[in-house]
XYZ file of C-alpha atoms in Angstrom:
756
model
C -30.855 2.795 -34.168
C -31.154 -0.323 -36.334
C -33.969 -3.167 -33.485
C -31.491 -6.506 -32.281
C -35.365 -9.310 -32.929
C -33.538 -11.396 -30.098
C -34.426 -11.481 -26.813
C -31.902 -12.966 -24.303
C -29.998 -10.879 -22.344
C -26.755 -9.524 -24.479
C -23.606 -10.275 -24.238
C -21.128 -8.236 -23.738
C -19.433 -7.791 -27.239
C -22.906 -7.581 -28.020
C -22.910 -4.178 -26.286
C -20.117 -2.930 -26.808
C -20.733 -3.544 -30.576
C -24.169 -1.901 -30.770
C -22.820 1.426 -28.439
C -19.878 1.265 -31.140
C -22.453 1.674 -33.872
C -24.711 4.535 -32.392
C -24.228 8.246 -33.241
C -25.507 9.048 -30.213
C -24.449 8.090 -26.605
C -26.419 5.180 -25.928
C -28.798 4.925 -22.551
C -29.637 2.013 -20.255
C -33.480 2.417 -21.741
C -32.532 3.101 -25.681
C -29.884 -0.783 -24.713
C -32.922 -2.609 -24.077
C -35.277 -1.303 -26.474
C -32.656 -2.233 -29.081
C -32.301 -5.337 -28.019
C -36.016 -5.801 -26.685
C -35.851 -6.779 -23.146
C -38.867 -6.183 -20.754
C -39.266 -7.330 -17.058
C -36.994 -8.638 -15.323
C -34.410 -8.573 -18.342
C -34.313 -5.230 -18.160
C -32.683 -5.380 -14.527
C -30.733 -7.967 -15.585
C -29.735 -5.152 -17.778
C -28.818 -2.613 -15.049
C -26.779 -4.775 -13.172
C -24.562 -6.019 -16.585
C -24.274 -2.453 -17.738
C -22.931 -1.744 -13.579
C -20.373 -4.465 -13.620
C -18.809 -3.682 -16.936
C -18.507 -0.174 -16.541
C -16.656 -1.424 -13.242
C -14.465 -3.167 -15.228
C -13.793 0.009 -17.717
C -15.325 -1.712 -20.846
C -18.022 1.387 -21.152
C -17.574 4.560 -19.096
C -21.139 4.751 -17.741
C -23.215 6.891 -15.202
C -27.138 5.957 -15.021
C -28.369 7.291 -18.393
C -25.884 6.875 -20.053
C -22.789 4.494 -21.689
C -20.267 5.072 -24.302
C -17.235 2.490 -25.088
C -13.888 3.820 -23.965
C -11.687 4.085 -26.158
C -8.208 4.484 -23.697
C -7.661 7.948 -22.884
C -8.624 10.964 -24.960
C -6.129 12.606 -27.469
C -5.525 15.790 -26.120
C -7.855 16.112 -22.415
C -6.682 17.710 -19.040
C -4.295 15.683 -16.357
C -4.041 15.610 -12.692
C -0.287 15.893 -11.405
C -0.695 13.229 -8.749
C 2.771 12.348 -8.019
C 6.853 13.226 -8.419
C 8.437 9.537 -9.871
C 12.289 10.328 -10.358
C 11.733 13.987 -10.885
C 8.921 13.168 -13.543
C 5.325 14.172 -13.175
C 2.583 11.691 -12.757
C -0.270 12.614 -13.925
C -4.045 11.334 -14.526
C -7.343 11.959 -16.199
C -9.004 15.027 -13.940
C -12.249 14.017 -14.988
C -11.954 10.291 -13.140
C -13.840 9.371 -10.030
C -12.385 9.142 -6.710
C -14.565 5.794 -6.119
C -13.768 4.256 -9.481
C -13.311 0.403 -8.694
C -11.095 0.700 -12.173
C -7.924 2.587 -11.415
C -7.181 5.779 -12.881
C -4.782 5.092 -16.140
C -0.994 6.730 -14.984
C 0.108 9.099 -17.845
C 4.375 10.173 -17.099
C 4.223 13.966 -18.085
C 7.406 14.610 -20.803
C 7.985 18.195 -19.630
C 10.371 20.216 -21.784
C 13.113 20.924 -19.402
C 14.616 18.485 -17.223
C 13.542 17.611 -13.381
C 9.702 18.698 -13.113
C 8.006 21.885 -12.336
C 4.830 20.628 -12.595
C 3.766 19.830 -8.625
C 0.840 17.727 -7.014
C -2.417 19.268 -7.553
C -2.385 20.882 -10.885
C -3.807 20.410 -13.403
C -2.326 20.788 -17.672
C -4.312 20.161 -20.748
C -1.963 17.951 -22.188
C -1.271 15.932 -26.717
C -0.981 11.798 -24.822
C -0.599 8.606 -26.487
C 0.192 5.040 -25.879
C 3.609 3.698 -26.039
C 5.152 0.091 -25.958
C 6.252 1.108 -21.722
C 2.560 2.644 -21.131
C 1.091 6.415 -21.614
C 2.915 9.135 -22.038
C 1.814 12.951 -21.860
C 2.882 16.066 -23.455
C 1.669 18.979 -21.663
C 0.159 21.926 -23.805
C -0.609 24.920 -21.255
C -1.009 24.804 -17.855
C -4.717 25.122 -16.156
C -5.976 27.039 -12.349
C -6.645 24.388 -10.363
C -9.295 22.801 -8.972
C -8.750 21.723 -5.971
C -10.824 19.041 -4.078
C -11.632 18.775 -0.045
C -9.140 19.402 1.324
C -7.850 18.348 5.288
C -6.831 21.066 7.698
C -6.805 21.985 10.841
C -9.539 26.552 11.213
C -6.564 28.425 12.783
C -7.356 32.233 13.663
C -4.854 34.994 12.486
C -4.124 38.651 14.356
C -7.336 40.305 13.023
C -9.513 36.858 14.406
C -9.299 35.710 10.850
C -10.350 31.916 9.727
C -7.628 29.984 7.669
C -7.633 26.535 6.845
C -3.544 25.060 7.873
C -3.778 22.089 5.707
C -2.362 18.669 7.072
C -1.123 17.165 4.003
C 2.689 18.452 3.704
C 2.910 18.381 0.629
C 0.572 21.439 -0.209
C 2.147 24.884 1.216
C 0.305 26.833 1.306
C -2.711 28.628 3.744
C -5.844 29.623 2.215
C -8.609 32.080 3.991
C -12.010 30.141 5.216
C -15.093 32.335 3.497
C -17.514 29.743 5.181
C -16.785 29.051 8.881
C -19.933 27.120 9.989
C -20.158 25.926 13.021
C -16.495 24.843 12.949
C -13.933 26.294 15.781
C -10.296 27.454 16.254
C -8.349 24.332 16.226
C -11.127 21.054 14.669
C -9.399 19.459 11.851
C -12.560 19.898 8.964
C -12.824 19.223 5.548
C -13.270 22.143 2.651
C -13.804 22.549 -0.780
C -13.682 25.436 -2.562
C -15.985 29.033 -1.893
C -15.541 29.818 -5.582
C -14.032 29.643 -8.743
C -10.915 31.651 -7.761
C -8.665 30.417 -5.222
C -8.522 34.011 -3.562
C -12.064 33.138 -2.638
C -11.036 30.990 -0.462
C -12.692 27.804 0.990
C -15.866 26.619 3.009
C -15.720 24.234 5.428
C -17.982 21.049 4.939
C -17.471 18.720 8.310
C -15.851 19.166 11.389
C -14.185 16.145 12.156
C -13.173 17.549 15.753
C -9.949 18.245 17.969
C -7.101 16.942 15.131
C -4.977 15.598 17.988
C -7.377 13.443 19.261
C -6.463 9.708 19.844
C -7.458 8.202 16.576
C -7.451 11.512 14.287
C -3.605 9.997 12.869
C -5.282 7.231 11.501
C -8.651 9.259 11.022
C -6.485 11.882 8.464
C -4.554 9.198 6.900
C -8.136 7.946 5.093
C -9.597 11.442 4.621
C -6.829 12.323 2.790
C -6.522 8.720 0.702
C -9.638 8.466 0.174
C -9.490 4.960 1.569
C -13.140 3.294 1.344
C -14.198 2.761 5.313
C -18.041 2.117 5.573
C -19.330 -0.787 4.442
C -22.194 -0.380 2.427
C -25.493 -2.459 3.706
C -26.154 -4.578 1.060
C -22.498 -5.536 1.563
C -23.228 -6.110 4.940
C -26.266 -7.379 4.482
C -24.880 -10.308 2.142
C -21.960 -10.357 4.858
C -23.786 -12.085 7.694
C -26.125 -14.658 4.792
C -22.894 -15.702 3.521
C -21.542 -15.912 7.494
C -24.869 -18.680 8.190
C -23.460 -21.093 5.812
C -22.662 -24.459 6.593
C -19.463 -26.324 5.772
C -20.756 -29.810 4.177
C -18.150 -32.686 6.038
C -18.358 -34.833 2.935
C -17.317 -32.233 0.765
C -13.210 -31.184 2.788
C -11.274 -32.990 4.410
C -11.716 -33.275 8.835
C -8.235 -31.861 9.663
C -9.533 -31.040 13.633
C -7.252 -33.914 14.935
C -4.149 -32.000 14.246
C -2.753 -29.492 16.670
C -2.749 -26.670 14.294
C -1.063 -23.079 15.601
C -1.713 -19.731 14.701
C 1.374 -17.346 15.142
C 0.463 -14.227 15.231
C 1.481 -10.767 16.148
C -0.577 -9.792 19.921
C -2.467 -7.401 18.747
C -4.377 -8.896 16.025
C -8.176 -8.896 15.618
C -8.082 -11.799 12.615
C -6.167 -14.603 12.181
C -6.013 -16.056 8.226
C -2.815 -19.141 8.565
C -1.881 -21.566 10.732
C 0.355 -24.213 10.126
C 1.150 -28.007 11.175
C 4.578 -29.907 10.932
C 5.664 -33.130 11.859
C 9.309 -35.230 10.955
C 8.429 -37.948 7.888
C 10.002 -41.806 8.795
C 13.989 -42.920 8.405
C 12.646 -45.334 6.026
C 10.340 -42.418 3.686
C 13.184 -40.363 3.215
C 13.110 -38.344 6.406
C 11.978 -34.988 6.022
C 8.845 -33.253 6.669
C 4.492 -32.821 5.918
C 3.345 -29.850 6.104
C 0.254 -28.052 6.403
C -0.590 -24.348 6.028
C -4.193 -23.928 6.735
C -5.739 -20.647 4.651
C -9.081 -19.114 5.409
C -10.984 -20.335 3.010
C -12.481 -16.730 2.009
C -13.801 -17.717 -1.390
C -16.271 -20.218 0.334
C -17.869 -16.736 1.869
C -17.750 -14.864 -0.844
C -18.445 -15.121 -4.027
C -17.960 -13.030 -7.404
C -20.438 -10.983 -8.602
C -22.424 -10.057 -5.853
C -22.205 -6.811 -3.173
C -19.908 -7.854 -0.598
C -16.977 -8.901 -3.184
C -17.965 -5.683 -4.944
C -17.157 -3.780 -2.169
C -13.499 -5.979 -1.497
C -12.616 -5.813 -4.542
C -13.584 -1.832 -4.498
C -11.095 -1.914 -1.152
C -8.487 -4.466 -2.334
C -6.948 -4.855 0.978
C -7.203 -4.514 4.718
C -5.462 -0.891 6.123
C -3.795 -1.341 9.382
C -2.824 2.089 11.708
C -1.005 1.106 14.960
C -5.330 2.137 16.560
C -7.911 0.474 14.295
C -8.155 -1.547 11.173
C -10.181 -1.075 7.726
C -10.774 -4.211 6.864
C -11.344 -5.650 3.732
C -14.235 -7.803 4.220
C -17.214 -7.146 7.628
C -16.225 -7.727 10.721
C -18.155 -10.656 10.884
C -16.251 -12.507 8.470
C -13.241 -10.564 8.965
C -12.880 -11.271 12.522
C -14.986 -13.768 13.049
C -16.338 -17.169 10.632
C -13.493 -16.273 8.325
C -10.946 -15.587 11.396
C -8.623 -18.945 11.587
C -10.513 -18.576 16.461
C -8.710 -21.188 18.669
C -10.962 -23.627 19.859
C -13.095 -22.878 16.602
C -14.792 -25.204 13.622
C -13.137 -23.258 10.562
C -13.603 -23.774 6.874
C -9.922 -23.718 5.751
C -8.113 -24.244 1.961
C -5.134 -26.211 2.960
C -2.011 -26.602 1.672
C -0.048 -29.729 2.187
C 3.571 -30.104 2.112
C 6.262 -32.647 1.423
C 9.846 -30.620 2.887
C 12.602 -33.019 1.805
C 16.125 -32.453 4.696
C 17.631 -29.679 2.748
C 14.634 -28.448 2.950
C 13.520 -28.285 -0.952
C 9.395 -28.838 -0.692
C 9.384 -32.125 -3.003
C 5.618 -32.699 -3.231
C 2.261 -30.777 -2.288
C -1.436 -30.588 -2.940
C -4.497 -28.644 -2.065
C -7.660 -29.198 -0.383
C -10.210 -27.490 0.723
C -11.178 -28.424 4.967
C -11.815 -27.821 8.070
C -9.832 -27.981 11.221
C -9.670 -26.081 14.863
C -6.593 -24.246 15.178
C -5.133 -26.148 18.604
C -3.694 -22.642 20.097
C -3.591 -18.680 18.316
C 0.242 -17.601 19.481
C 2.060 -14.185 19.925
C 5.420 -14.435 17.820
C 6.543 -13.195 21.465
C 5.262 -16.476 23.194
C 5.807 -18.666 20.573
C 10.010 -17.146 20.715
C 10.187 -17.701 24.851
C 9.036 -20.751 24.183
C 11.649 -22.728 22.592
C 14.045 -20.239 24.291
C 13.140 -21.388 27.432
C 12.901 -24.820 26.378
C 8.756 -25.464 27.208
C 7.646 -25.366 24.050
C 4.738 -28.519 23.218
C 6.627 -31.265 20.841
C 4.079 -29.251 17.921
C 6.219 -25.927 18.129
C 9.270 -28.097 18.108
C 8.333 -29.523 14.636
C 7.641 -26.303 13.420
C 11.125 -24.865 14.408
C 12.854 -28.665 13.841
C 11.405 -27.988 9.867
C 11.773 -24.111 9.195
C 15.499 -24.879 9.816
C 15.047 -26.878 6.979
C 13.440 -24.848 4.697
C 16.138 -21.954 5.233
C 19.042 -24.604 4.233
C 16.780 -23.867 1.534
C 16.837 -20.290 1.453
C 20.208 -19.339 2.284
C 20.774 -21.418 -1.075
C 18.210 -19.481 -2.825
C 20.404 -16.614 -1.249
C 17.143 -13.854 -1.526
C 17.753 -11.204 -1.251
C 18.287 -9.952 2.484
C 18.264 -5.845 3.887
C 17.416 -5.792 7.842
C 15.427 -2.879 7.470
C 14.008 -1.230 10.694
C 10.536 -0.491 11.785
C 9.327 1.031 13.647
C 6.223 -0.068 15.558
C 3.513 2.526 17.607
C 2.076 0.895 21.077
C -1.253 3.142 22.721
C -3.105 2.829 25.960
C -6.054 1.561 26.291
C -7.136 5.458 25.760
C -6.216 5.251 22.675
C -2.931 7.722 24.104
C 1.001 6.674 23.136
C 2.776 4.795 25.420
C 5.980 4.309 23.279
C 7.174 4.150 19.153
C 10.078 1.839 18.756
C 11.912 -0.316 16.172
C 10.292 -3.686 16.068
C 11.806 -6.767 17.078
C 12.745 -9.641 14.239
C 12.434 -12.637 16.001
C 13.157 -16.562 14.515
C 8.971 -16.854 15.235
C 9.202 -13.965 12.593
C 11.334 -16.220 10.283
C 9.723 -19.729 10.525
C 6.001 -17.673 9.612
C 6.842 -16.321 6.831
C 9.351 -19.411 5.320
C 5.970 -21.835 5.703
C 4.127 -18.722 3.632
C 6.479 -18.884 1.105
C 6.702 -22.416 0.502
C 2.778 -22.706 0.281
C 2.790 -19.383 -1.774
C 5.263 -21.106 -4.531
C 2.717 -24.111 -4.440
C -0.356 -22.351 -5.181
C 1.747 -20.725 -8.158
C 3.589 -23.584 -9.104
C -0.633 -25.168 -9.045
C -2.550 -23.708 -10.744
C 0.756 -23.837 -13.938
C 0.933 -27.614 -13.977
C -3.467 -27.063 -14.216
C -2.503 -24.180 -17.175
C -5.089 -22.079 -15.052
C -4.797 -18.368 -14.509
C -3.045 -17.353 -11.750
C -2.304 -13.941 -10.091
C 1.593 -13.380 -9.595
C 3.626 -11.685 -7.124
C 5.977 -9.967 -9.903
C 8.892 -7.924 -8.738
C 11.135 -7.228 -11.312
C 15.335 -6.822 -10.834
C 16.143 -3.433 -10.610
C 16.155 -1.022 -14.077
C 19.211 0.009 -15.976
C 19.061 3.173 -15.013
C 18.948 2.608 -11.324
C 21.368 0.038 -11.263
C 23.465 3.043 -13.082
C 22.678 5.357 -9.589
C 23.379 2.877 -6.961
C 27.049 2.791 -9.590
C 27.221 5.920 -8.625
C 26.488 5.961 -5.320
C 28.692 3.109 -4.170
C 31.809 5.286 -6.171
C 31.413 7.722 -3.541
C 31.546 4.731 -0.724
C 34.659 2.638 -2.214
C 32.860 0.493 -3.318
C 32.042 -1.212 -6.905
C 29.332 -2.604 -9.046
C 30.290 -4.007 -12.531
C 26.693 -3.765 -14.414
C 28.598 -6.250 -16.782
C 27.910 -9.373 -14.455
C 23.925 -10.720 -13.950
C 22.522 -8.657 -10.966
C 21.479 -11.279 -8.091
C 20.251 -10.703 -5.025
C 23.088 -12.453 -3.817
C 25.218 -9.724 -5.297
C 23.420 -7.062 -3.113
C 23.834 -9.727 -0.135
C 27.373 -10.279 -0.833
C 28.238 -6.199 -1.449
C 26.254 -5.671 2.315
C 28.203 -8.314 4.094
C 31.783 -6.653 3.328
C 31.031 -3.704 5.309
C 31.682 -3.652 8.226
C 30.357 -0.464 10.301
C 26.701 -0.984 11.656
C 25.975 2.783 10.158
C 27.371 2.664 7.241
C 25.374 -0.917 6.316
C 22.063 0.877 7.098
C 22.505 2.773 3.979
C 23.753 1.023 1.836
C 20.773 -1.174 2.635
C 17.913 1.566 2.342
C 20.441 2.896 -1.085
C 19.960 -0.942 -2.125
C 16.770 -0.919 -1.351
C 15.887 1.877 -3.169
C 17.234 0.573 -6.998
C 14.554 -1.741 -6.810
C 11.491 -2.202 -8.703
C 7.818 -1.441 -6.829
C 6.696 -5.436 -6.583
C 2.759 -5.697 -8.239
C 0.084 -8.525 -9.044
C -0.239 -9.083 -12.305
C -0.957 -12.234 -14.988
C 2.110 -12.892 -16.112
C 4.862 -14.270 -14.705
C 8.279 -12.479 -14.599
C 9.266 -13.882 -11.368
C 9.980 -12.920 -7.754
C 13.721 -10.854 -7.640
C 14.043 -10.357 -4.048
C 12.824 -13.644 -3.192
C 14.913 -15.178 -5.576
C 11.744 -16.920 -6.962
C 11.318 -17.993 -10.674
C 6.461 -18.287 -9.865
C 5.218 -16.410 -6.930
C 1.491 -15.965 -5.967
C 0.024 -14.563 -2.380
C -2.015 -17.302 -1.124
C -1.907 -17.196 1.989
C -3.976 -14.052 3.369
C -7.201 -13.809 1.936
C -8.875 -11.962 4.747
C -6.947 -8.922 4.324
C -5.314 -9.103 0.152
C -8.290 -9.986 -2.864
C -5.298 -11.381 -5.015
C -4.916 -14.337 -2.496
C -8.583 -14.446 -2.950
C -8.434 -14.697 -6.556
C -5.939 -17.204 -5.929
C -8.198 -19.087 -3.709
C -10.889 -18.564 -6.902
C -8.076 -20.095 -9.216
C -7.216 -23.452 -6.421
C -11.412 -24.491 -6.320
C -11.785 -24.191 -10.404
C -8.499 -25.523 -11.690
C -9.135 -29.145 -9.024
C -12.623 -28.843 -9.066
C -13.613 -28.730 -5.273
C -17.101 -28.557 -3.273
C -19.194 -26.155 -5.283
C -21.380 -24.731 -3.116
C -25.757 -26.603 -3.222
C -28.014 -23.678 -5.461
C -30.810 -21.623 -3.747
C -29.483 -19.933 -0.782
C -29.442 -16.117 -2.496
C -25.940 -15.694 -3.110
C -23.681 -15.915 -5.730
C -24.054 -19.549 -7.010
C -19.423 -19.972 -7.895
C -16.386 -19.905 -5.491
C -14.550 -20.598 -8.013
C -12.735 -17.243 -10.607
C -16.008 -15.331 -12.527
C -15.658 -15.256 -16.647
C -15.227 -10.900 -15.299
C -12.323 -12.296 -13.903
C -10.805 -14.704 -16.429
C -10.902 -12.708 -19.189
C -9.095 -9.691 -17.617
C -6.881 -10.881 -14.710
C -5.092 -7.808 -16.581
C -7.421 -4.861 -15.135
C -8.039 -6.069 -11.837
C -4.547 -6.270 -10.901
C -3.759 -2.655 -12.357
C -6.063 -2.311 -10.155
C -5.420 -3.771 -6.378
C -2.264 -3.267 -7.407
C -2.802 0.220 -6.484
C -4.921 -0.419 -3.413
C -1.848 -1.524 -1.782
C 0.210 1.363 -2.763
C -2.585 3.377 -2.094
C -2.930 1.642 1.782
C 1.022 1.404 2.498
C 0.887 5.757 1.337
C -1.000 6.208 4.143
C -0.252 3.835 7.253
C 3.338 5.262 6.342
C 2.204 8.847 6.662
C 0.273 7.371 10.351
C 3.076 6.233 11.495
C 4.956 9.913 11.022
C 2.240 12.300 12.617
C 2.538 9.335 15.845
C 6.305 9.641 15.625
C 5.766 13.642 14.677
C 3.222 13.537 18.511
C 5.750 11.577 20.335
C 8.068 13.841 19.603
C 7.092 17.149 20.291
C 7.287 17.163 23.725
C 11.409 17.075 23.141
C 11.196 19.648 21.134
C 14.483 21.200 21.445
C 16.483 17.920 22.945
C 19.203 17.038 20.935
C 19.768 13.258 19.691
C 22.273 11.534 17.924
C 21.807 11.694 14.201
C 22.360 10.204 10.304
C 22.448 12.056 7.442
C 19.949 10.313 4.923
C 19.590 12.468 2.149
C 20.854 15.600 0.250
C 19.053 17.630 -1.371
C 19.645 21.978 -2.766
C 17.727 23.135 0.012
C 19.232 21.729 2.459
C 19.833 17.516 3.942
C 17.130 15.117 5.495
C 18.373 12.807 9.160
C 17.121 10.421 11.178
C 17.012 9.716 15.164
C 20.049 6.558 15.135
C 17.237 3.926 16.972
C 14.415 5.711 16.565
C 13.986 6.461 12.516
C 11.997 10.014 13.676
C 12.950 11.276 9.962
C 13.827 15.055 9.268
C 14.307 18.425 7.344
C 17.954 20.196 7.736
C 17.184 23.705 5.685
C 20.132 25.351 4.261
C 19.516 28.337 5.307
C 20.552 27.474 8.808
C 23.710 25.889 8.345
C 25.208 29.177 7.523
C 26.126 32.494 5.805
C 28.466 30.530 3.397
C 27.100 29.396 0.097
C 26.837 25.117 0.306
C 27.427 23.311 -3.495
C 25.161 20.882 -3.860
C 27.080 17.600 -4.646
C 24.852 15.110 -5.948
C 27.089 12.612 -7.318
C 28.921 12.757 -3.613
C 25.079 12.858 -2.168
C 26.518 15.947 0.056
C 26.619 19.632 0.867
C 29.521 21.598 0.091
C 30.771 24.444 2.515
C 31.923 26.824 -0.994
C 34.703 29.073 1.533
C 35.089 26.413 4.079
C 34.596 23.020 2.855
C 32.074 21.875 5.773
C 30.540 18.456 4.740
C 27.468 17.496 5.382
C 26.990 14.410 3.004
C 24.459 11.193 3.463
C 25.978 8.812 6.082
C 27.646 11.175 8.044
C 27.039 11.146 11.656
C 26.361 14.035 13.917
C 24.495 15.448 16.883
C 21.366 17.880 15.515
C 18.302 19.567 17.963
C 14.906 18.670 16.584
C 13.444 22.010 16.079
C 9.673 21.277 15.351
C 7.977 18.213 15.240
C 4.022 18.677 13.741
C 1.601 15.925 14.133
C -0.534 16.823 11.450
C 1.456 17.177 8.789
C 4.507 14.453 10.305
C 6.713 16.643 9.177
C 9.898 16.604 11.161
C 12.513 19.998 11.699
C 15.652 19.536 12.908
C 19.205 22.456 12.959
C 22.260 22.366 14.238
C 22.712 22.408 18.956
C 24.521 25.619 17.305
C 21.892 26.446 15.987
C 19.400 29.827 17.061
C 17.125 28.651 14.519
C 17.087 31.625 11.997
C 18.157 31.931 8.875
C 19.852 35.168 8.081
C 20.269 36.062 4.302
C 21.638 35.481 2.606
C 22.650 31.836 4.228
C 22.665 29.213 1.919
C 22.596 30.941 -1.945
C 25.152 33.574 -4.045
C 24.989 36.822 -2.002
C 25.197 38.005 -5.509
C 22.040 35.725 -6.366
C 17.939 37.699 -5.557
C 15.736 34.786 -4.313
C 12.497 34.677 -5.111
C 10.410 33.688 -1.714
C 9.387 29.688 -2.660
C 5.045 29.941 -2.724
C 3.379 29.053 0.544
C 6.149 30.820 2.745
C 5.523 33.992 3.951
C 6.463 37.100 6.712
C 4.835 37.898 9.872
C 1.654 40.112 9.431
C 1.119 39.264 5.596
C -2.306 39.698 4.923
C -2.850 39.608 8.709
C -1.889 35.907 9.069
C 0.335 34.439 11.643
C 3.961 34.372 10.717
C 3.390 30.979 10.914
C -0.374 29.226 10.867
C 1.192 25.320 11.339
C 1.125 23.907 15.067
C 5.175 23.158 16.200
C 5.010 21.146 18.871
C 3.118 21.792 22.169
C 3.649 25.102 21.783
C -0.931 24.971 20.251
C -2.847 26.063 22.731
């Protein structure tokens, strides 16, 4: 390895060039020796290499580094999800706690429809295309199971089995090493040997799976959500919390009656708003302030606190707990805009015309004192009964103008029900209901949208880096599928026209039946692309906006923190004084500027992870709420159809479950894919998406969140060959076991409250 004569810390590019020229793997000592680094310089090199590894420039361990060359041409992949019938995989060797998300490869299988399942491992040939990475499977490999979350069950002979809580895993596993675990306990387990027949061994006992707070704990473990802060990050947060605020460099807005309108149980308050009318001689309209917690002043780029926030990407909200992006001393205290407390804020000043158009804006760092924190319901009640103070009425007046401009823009309007789980003081389920949407929610939403647009345009005006919130128009493939669905209900969708959110809105408004309208809105929602973060603007289709960024929630979203840092740089806001022991800048770091694409890909992944975890947890709470009502008949609507049965949701409630085709009777049912229906071959009986029918709740499994329904006149038992052609022999699906097979119970999972 040729030595380098300079003794200064090498640049990233110099390190990459050195590694690329090395015939062997280059360790930290090799790099330090090559560049003549000693003492403190070696410590600085250690931190630099760690940053480069997290940025994805190198792939590093404690002793060896090699340059990242993308995905190897031939490698082992692990399937992580199935999208549109195709398997999506990541490199099997990727560590789940890496800050950089793994590349996602679409497996190009020879047969239509994926024969692979989540967790399967394949040896594949890979290639990078203009639309991302794809892989061509060469060989299916034996599964190397990772840690499994499950419940300990005993069969008739007293043998322990692990019943997984992930409803995608259908097999129960024998437990070779029970450790200190007992029957009925929630545990983490790992393979006891290389062969699946070796079973699993319990590595950690988590307790009662049906206890309060257990459902969110299941989601945290299942999705690998970081929930324990490193000591270094906590120490840095506590140090940052003691930082003094400089009045000389901040706009003093403590005299304004700024209010924060939030959920009644909110613990962190990112945003607060204020508005007042402008005099007629100035053209009328409103002057408004959107004050956002100034998180960038406390969380500096490059520190341990920032590193952990980036790894988490966002806060995760469960009915019983919050897994915050920032330690509590910041998220729930110093950064939170608490009532009556003096707080640092990033302030967006808006001038709103009488027609609701934002005609001017500017940003500043400020000091605010929140006049009041109000729950949505309380704010709405004051407006409705006429008791609202003047500053609150001004907010509603300004919102009506903003709403006029929104109507003219005609963004996508999908009023889909949202389930809300309410717990009592002991953490038990008090009620599960649909969340009511009030004008108070819309008021806050419109002010936030206006500030987000202003932030994007402000950065564009300075030709500064922008982390955009991007929502691309639906793909042609999804539009074709939507067109086919509309045809089944007598609606037409001409693909030759320009597809806009307003087009969908008009189609929805033309449907009179509330049930059918809800189904159409769900179909339109399924046709939409997944929103994501990125540095290249592609607009926001759903909001009908050309430029949009997330600026208003930096306590709980890393994307907003990056936007704040961009504003600090672009407008030359106050920088902290040196010597406080924290990283010296509150703007964007060199790393942020150089590779926003990698960072935004990472936080887009963590956002999806949080959404899945939150949805899974709500499903488990709903199943627990319904477990005591197994056997009751509910009014339902069919929401989906597949070859193996149809899905239905309880009307006005939202509990989703499956009706297996095997419970529908002896005749064969055709799957009419275009018509989204199951049709009886002899009787013509039809079960189609949108149908209203009464169904009996047959099972409710709180551990998996799965529900199962059956027809009211069914006994819930399948008789072969129900749902299949009489002449065809069906193979039992993998993981389905008859009573007594190898001594295990016929149904090893809990059903409702039948568990002892």
